[in-house]
Amino acid sequence: MSRLGQRGRKAREEVDIDLVPIMNMFLVLIPFLLMSACFFHLKIINTSVPVLSEATDDGPKKNNIKVTVIVEITKGSIELSAMSDSIENGKLDKFSTRIIKGMEEENTLNQLALSLEVIKKAYPASDTLIIIPNESVIYDTIIQTMDVARYFKGFPLFPNVVLSGKVG
Amino acid sequence: MAFGKRKHSRQFILPKLQITSMMDMFTIILIFLLFSFSTKPQTFTFDKDVKLPESTAKTDYNENIKLVLSQTCLRLEGDVVATLKNGKVTGLDPDKPKESSLYKKLKAYREEAEALESIAKRKENILFLCDKHHSFKTINNIVKTAAMAGYPNFEFAVLKK
């Protein structure tokens, strides 16, 4: 018993890890990581502004009909409509909706996303959305609207977002 | 004598540095830095009062012309091109956008870019860093002027949610 106890004590005394090489490695790694550290993750949303260009008419393709969705943001509501060169205006009227802004912005945006999803399902080739905000609408609201218009629950809706002022 | 004895029996013991706690601290720092590691770190010079909006966007920014709109001024590649007073841009008349400093400078950039032989080196878009509290009225004049100068495509900078 006494021998065993002695051996155990000896073994406990011998365990002494040399941490100096690990410390040296850390001292090299930390300055390197500090140099390549990024303390805020900057991402971007690609947007364009409408400009005058020459029209290119390829003619409508049967299964490839595209509609352009227009989202008009006002102080109290979001108005949604769709337009297309290859579809009669009357047919797209069913997609026109007006979402009244509620207490929570998230609910309003969810409603907008669901309406956009319906249009996307009807015309899957569509990818362009025009946002027309009112002059008083703040930039943050525009970005949040862009977010739900581009992707909803991980699925792409209208990735090409155009920002435009109201004409007239 | 007793004092002498004690003096002689004293031995110099090499002090052992306790680096375990230091190791713990370094490990935490290392993990934090590993999480904030970026393959292309870049320093941005913009005013402290610029609060970017948060977004779910995942696209990384590219090397483009930087246009920063803070609460007090509008900077193009670090140079002040207009100032802001109560949300109104002074030095950018919406009726005469071609006379603004922003238009002239962007036009010069456009001409410079077109003179470049390599398309890859051209800065085709504008990286727009804008404070989230600005109204569309303020932004609209700026983006319209930039589009007129030959830059209709923007990259709106946002912070990852």
Coordinates of C-alpha atoms in Angstrom, one line a residue:
Chain A
M1 CA 0.0 0.0 0.0
S2 CA 2.7 2.4 1.0
R3 CA 4.7 1.6 -2.2
L4 CA 1.6 2.3 -4.4
G5 CA 1.0 5.6 -2.6
Q6 CA 4.6 6.6 -3.2
R7 CA 4.4 5.8 -6.9
G8 CA 1.2 7.8 -7.3
R9 CA 2.7 10.8 -5.6
K10 CA 5.8 10.5 -7.8
A11 CA 3.8 10.4 -11.0
R12 CA 1.8 13.4 -9.9
E13 CA 5.0 15.4 -9.4
E14 CA 6.5 14.5 -12.7
V15 CA 3.6 15.8 -14.9
D16 CA 4.7 19.2 -15.9
I17 CA 3.8 20.3 -19.4
D18 CA 6.1 22.7 -21.0
L19 CA 3.8 25.5 -22.3
V20 CA 6.5 27.8 -23.6
P21 CA 6.5 26.5 -27.2
I22 CA 2.7 26.8 -27.4
M23 CA 3.0 30.3 -26.0
N24 CA 5.6 31.1 -28.7
M25 CA 3.2 29.9 -31.4
F26 CA 0.4 32.0 -29.9
L27 CA 2.6 35.0 -30.0
V28 CA 3.2 34.6 -33.7
L29 CA -0.5 33.7 -34.5
I30 CA -2.1 36.6 -32.6
P31 CA -0.4 39.5 -34.5
F32 CA -1.1 37.7 -37.8
L33 CA -4.8 37.2 -36.9
L34 CA -5.0 40.8 -35.6
M35 CA -3.8 42.1 -39.0
S36 CA -6.4 40.1 -40.9
A37 CA -9.2 40.6 -38.4
C38 CA -12.4 42.2 -39.5
F39 CA -14.5 43.7 -36.7
F40 CA -17.5 44.5 -38.8
H41 CA -18.8 42.3 -41.7
L42 CA -19.6 44.5 -44.6
K43 CA -21.9 43.1 -47.2
I44 CA -23.6 44.6 -50.2
I45 CA -26.9 44.7 -52.0
N46 CA -26.6 45.3 -55.7
T47 CA -29.0 47.9 -56.9
S48 CA -29.4 50.1 -60.0
V49 CA -31.0 53.3 -60.9
P50 CA -33.2 53.5 -64.1
V51 CA -31.4 55.0 -67.0
L52 CA -32.4 55.6 -70.6
S53 CA -31.3 52.9 -72.9
E54 CA -32.2 51.5 -76.3
A55 CA -35.0 48.9 -76.2
T56 CA -34.1 45.3 -77.1
D57 CA -37.2 43.3 -78.1
D58 CA -36.6 39.6 -78.2
G59 CA -40.3 38.8 -78.3
P60 CA -42.1 36.8 -75.6
K61 CA -41.1 33.2 -75.0
K62 CA -44.0 31.0 -74.0
N63 CA -42.6 29.5 -70.7
N64 CA -40.4 32.4 -70.0
I65 CA -42.7 35.3 -69.4
K66 CA -41.2 37.8 -67.1
V67 CA -43.1 40.4 -65.1
T68 CA -41.7 43.4 -63.3
V69 CA -42.9 44.0 -59.8
I70 CA -43.4 47.5 -58.5
V71 CA -43.3 48.1 -54.8
E72 CA -44.4 51.6 -53.8
I73 CA -43.6 52.5 -50.2
T74 CA -45.5 55.3 -48.6
K75 CA -45.7 56.4 -45.0
G76 CA -48.6 54.2 -44.1
S77 CA -48.7 51.4 -46.6
I78 CA -46.9 49.4 -49.3
E79 CA -48.5 49.1 -52.7
L80 CA -47.7 46.2 -54.9
S81 CA -48.4 45.8 -58.6
A82 CA -47.0 43.9 -61.5
M83 CA -46.4 44.8 -65.2
S84 CA -45.2 43.0 -68.3
D85 CA -44.7 43.7 -72.0
S86 CA -46.0 40.3 -72.9
I87 CA -49.1 40.1 -70.7
E88 CA -52.2 42.2 -70.9
N89 CA -52.6 44.7 -68.0
G90 CA -55.9 43.2 -66.9
K91 CA -54.4 39.8 -66.2
L92 CA -51.9 41.2 -63.8
D93 CA -54.4 43.2 -61.8
K94 CA -55.1 40.3 -59.5
F95 CA -51.6 40.8 -58.1
S96 CA -52.1 44.4 -57.1
T97 CA -52.4 44.7 -53.4
R98 CA -52.1 47.3 -50.7
I99 CA -50.5 46.3 -47.4
I100 CA -51.3 48.7 -44.5
K101 CA -48.3 49.1 -42.3
G102 CA -49.0 47.7 -38.8
M103 CA -47.4 48.3 -35.5
E104 CA -44.7 45.8 -36.2
E105 CA -42.6 46.3 -39.4
E106 CA -41.8 42.6 -39.5
N107 CA -45.4 41.6 -40.0
T108 CA -45.8 44.1 -42.9
L109 CA -42.7 42.8 -44.6
N110 CA -43.8 39.2 -44.1
Q111 CA -47.1 40.0 -45.8
L112 CA -45.2 41.7 -48.6
A113 CA -43.0 38.6 -49.0
L114 CA -46.0 36.3 -49.2
S115 CA -47.6 38.5 -51.9
L116 CA -44.3 38.5 -53.8
E117 CA -44.1 34.7 -53.5
V118 CA -47.4 34.4 -55.2
I119 CA -46.2 36.4 -58.2
K120 CA -42.9 34.5 -58.3
K121 CA -44.8 31.1 -58.4
A122 CA -47.0 32.4 -61.3
Y123 CA -44.1 33.7 -63.3
P124 CA -40.9 31.9 -62.1
A125 CA -38.7 33.6 -64.7
S126 CA -39.3 37.0 -63.2
D127 CA -36.4 38.5 -61.4
T128 CA -36.8 42.3 -61.4
L129 CA -38.4 44.4 -58.8
I130 CA -38.7 48.2 -58.8
I131 CA -38.9 50.0 -55.4
I132 CA -40.4 53.4 -55.4
P133 CA -40.2 54.9 -52.0
N134 CA -41.9 58.1 -50.9
E135 CA -39.6 61.0 -50.2
S136 CA -40.0 60.6 -46.4
V137 CA -39.2 56.9 -46.3
I138 CA -35.9 56.2 -44.5
Y139 CA -33.0 54.3 -46.0
D140 CA -33.3 51.5 -43.4
T141 CA -36.9 50.7 -44.5
I142 CA -35.7 50.6 -48.1
I143 CA -33.0 48.1 -47.2
Q144 CA -35.4 45.9 -45.2
T145 CA -37.9 45.9 -48.1
M146 CA -35.0 45.0 -50.5
D147 CA -34.1 42.1 -48.1
V148 CA -37.5 40.5 -48.3
A149 CA -37.9 41.2 -52.0
R150 CA -34.7 39.5 -52.9
Y151 CA -34.8 36.4 -50.7
F152 CA -37.6 35.0 -48.5
K153 CA -36.9 32.0 -46.3
G154 CA -33.8 31.2 -48.3
F155 CA -35.5 31.2 -51.7
P156 CA -34.8 33.8 -54.3
L157 CA -37.7 36.0 -55.2
F158 CA -36.6 39.0 -57.2
P159 CA -32.8 39.4 -56.9
N160 CA -32.6 42.4 -59.3
V161 CA -33.7 45.4 -57.4
V162 CA -34.0 48.8 -59.0
L163 CA -34.5 51.9 -56.9
S164 CA -36.4 54.7 -58.4
G165 CA -38.0 57.9 -57.5
K166 CA -41.7 58.5 -58.3
V167 CA -42.1 60.1 -61.7
G168 CA -44.7 62.8 -62.0
Chain B
M1 CA 25.5 31.4 15.5
A2 CA 21.9 30.6 15.0
F3 CA 21.6 33.4 12.6
G4 CA 24.6 32.2 10.6
K5 CA 23.2 28.7 10.3
R6 CA 20.0 30.0 8.9
K7 CA 21.9 32.1 6.4
H8 CA 23.9 29.1 5.1
S9 CA 21.0 26.7 4.9
R10 CA 19.1 29.1 2.5
Q11 CA 19.1 27.9 -1.1
F12 CA 18.3 29.9 -4.2
I13 CA 15.1 28.5 -5.7
L14 CA 14.6 29.3 -9.4
P15 CA 11.2 31.1 -9.6
K16 CA 8.7 29.2 -11.7
L17 CA 6.7 31.3 -14.1
Q18 CA 3.0 30.5 -13.9
I19 CA 1.9 30.7 -17.5
T20 CA -1.3 28.6 -17.4
S21 CA -3.6 31.7 -16.8
M22 CA -1.8 33.5 -19.6
M23 CA -2.4 30.5 -21.9
D24 CA -6.1 30.7 -21.0
M25 CA -6.2 34.3 -22.0
F26 CA -4.3 33.8 -25.2
T27 CA -6.6 30.9 -26.1
I28 CA -9.7 33.1 -25.7
I29 CA -8.1 35.9 -27.8
L30 CA -7.1 33.4 -30.5
I31 CA -10.6 32.0 -30.8
F32 CA -12.1 35.5 -31.0
L33 CA -9.6 36.5 -33.7
L34 CA -10.2 33.3 -35.6
F35 CA -13.9 34.1 -35.7
S36 CA -13.3 37.7 -36.9
F37 CA -10.8 36.5 -39.6
S38 CA -11.3 37.9 -43.0
T39 CA -9.6 37.1 -46.2
K40 CA -9.8 40.7 -47.4
P41 CA -9.5 43.1 -44.5
Q42 CA -9.8 46.7 -45.5
T43 CA -9.7 50.0 -43.7
F44 CA -12.6 52.3 -44.3
T45 CA -12.3 56.0 -43.5
F46 CA -15.8 57.3 -42.7
D47 CA -17.3 59.4 -40.1
K48 CA -18.2 57.9 -36.7
D49 CA -21.9 59.0 -37.2
V50 CA -22.5 56.7 -40.1
K51 CA -24.8 53.9 -38.9
L52 CA -25.2 51.3 -41.7
P53 CA -28.5 49.4 -41.9
E54 CA -28.4 45.7 -41.1
S55 CA -29.3 43.1 -43.8
T56 CA -29.4 39.4 -44.6
A57 CA -27.3 40.1 -47.7
K58 CA -24.4 37.7 -48.2
T59 CA -22.5 39.3 -51.1
D60 CA -19.0 40.6 -50.4
Y61 CA -18.1 44.1 -51.6
N62 CA -15.7 44.7 -54.5
E63 CA -13.1 47.3 -55.2
N64 CA -15.3 50.2 -56.3
I65 CA -15.7 53.9 -55.9
K66 CA -16.6 54.7 -52.3
L67 CA -19.3 57.2 -51.7
V68 CA -20.1 57.8 -48.0
L69 CA -23.1 59.7 -46.9
S70 CA -22.9 60.6 -43.2
Q71 CA -25.1 62.8 -41.1
T72 CA -22.9 65.8 -41.9
C73 CA -21.3 65.3 -45.3
L74 CA -20.9 63.4 -48.5
R75 CA -17.5 62.0 -49.2
L76 CA -16.3 60.6 -52.5
E77 CA -13.2 58.4 -52.1
G78 CA -12.5 60.3 -48.8
D79 CA -12.9 63.8 -50.2
V80 CA -15.9 65.9 -49.1
V81 CA -18.0 66.8 -52.1
A82 CA -21.0 68.2 -50.3
T83 CA -22.3 69.0 -46.9
L84 CA -25.6 68.2 -45.2
K85 CA -27.8 70.5 -43.2
N86 CA -31.0 69.2 -41.7
G87 CA -31.1 66.4 -44.2
K88 CA -30.6 68.7 -47.2
V89 CA -27.5 68.4 -49.3
T90 CA -25.8 71.7 -49.9
G91 CA -23.7 71.8 -53.0
L92 CA -26.0 69.5 -54.9
D93 CA -28.8 71.4 -56.6
P94 CA -31.4 68.9 -57.9
D95 CA -32.2 71.2 -60.7
K96 CA -28.6 71.7 -61.8
P97 CA -26.9 68.4 -60.9
K98 CA -24.3 68.8 -63.6
E99 CA -22.8 71.8 -61.8
S100 CA -22.2 69.8 -58.6
S101 CA -18.8 68.8 -57.4
L102 CA -20.1 65.2 -57.1
Y103 CA -21.1 65.0 -60.8
K104 CA -17.8 66.6 -62.0
K105 CA -15.6 64.3 -60.0
L106 CA -17.6 61.2 -61.0
K107 CA -17.5 62.2 -64.6
A108 CA -13.7 62.5 -64.3
Y109 CA -13.5 59.0 -62.8
R110 CA -15.7 57.7 -65.6
E111 CA -13.4 59.2 -68.3
E112 CA -10.3 57.8 -66.4
A113 CA -11.9 54.4 -66.3
E114 CA -12.8 54.4 -69.9
A115 CA -9.2 55.3 -70.8
L116 CA -8.0 52.2 -69.0
E117 CA -7.2 49.3 -71.3
S118 CA -7.8 46.6 -68.8
I119 CA -11.6 46.1 -68.1
A120 CA -10.8 44.2 -64.9
K121 CA -9.1 47.3 -63.3
R122 CA -12.1 49.5 -64.0
K123 CA -14.3 50.6 -61.1
E124 CA -17.7 50.2 -62.7
N125 CA -19.9 50.5 -59.6
I126 CA -20.3 52.7 -56.6
L127 CA -20.0 51.3 -53.1
F128 CA -22.5 53.4 -51.3
L129 CA -22.2 53.7 -47.5
C130 CA -25.2 55.6 -46.2
D131 CA -26.5 56.3 -42.8
K132 CA -29.7 54.4 -42.2
H133 CA -31.6 57.4 -40.9
H134 CA -31.5 59.4 -44.1
S135 CA -34.7 59.9 -46.1
F136 CA -35.1 58.8 -49.6
K137 CA -35.3 62.4 -50.7
T138 CA -31.7 63.0 -49.6
I139 CA -30.5 59.7 -51.2
N140 CA -32.4 60.1 -54.4
N141 CA -30.6 63.3 -55.5
I142 CA -27.2 61.7 -54.9
V143 CA -28.0 58.4 -56.8
K144 CA -29.6 60.3 -59.6
T145 CA -26.5 62.5 -60.0
A146 CA -24.2 59.5 -59.9
A147 CA -26.3 57.7 -62.5
M148 CA -26.1 60.8 -64.8
A149 CA -22.3 60.8 -64.4
G150 CA -22.2 57.2 -65.8
Y151 CA -22.6 55.2 -62.6
P152 CA -26.2 53.7 -62.5
N153 CA -25.1 50.6 -60.7
F154 CA -24.7 50.7 -56.9
E155 CA -23.6 48.4 -54.2
F156 CA -25.4 49.4 -51.0
A157 CA -23.2 48.7 -48.1
V158 CA -24.9 46.9 -45.2
L159 CA -23.9 45.2 -42.0
K160 CA -24.3 41.5 -41.7
K161 CA -27.3 40.6 -39.5

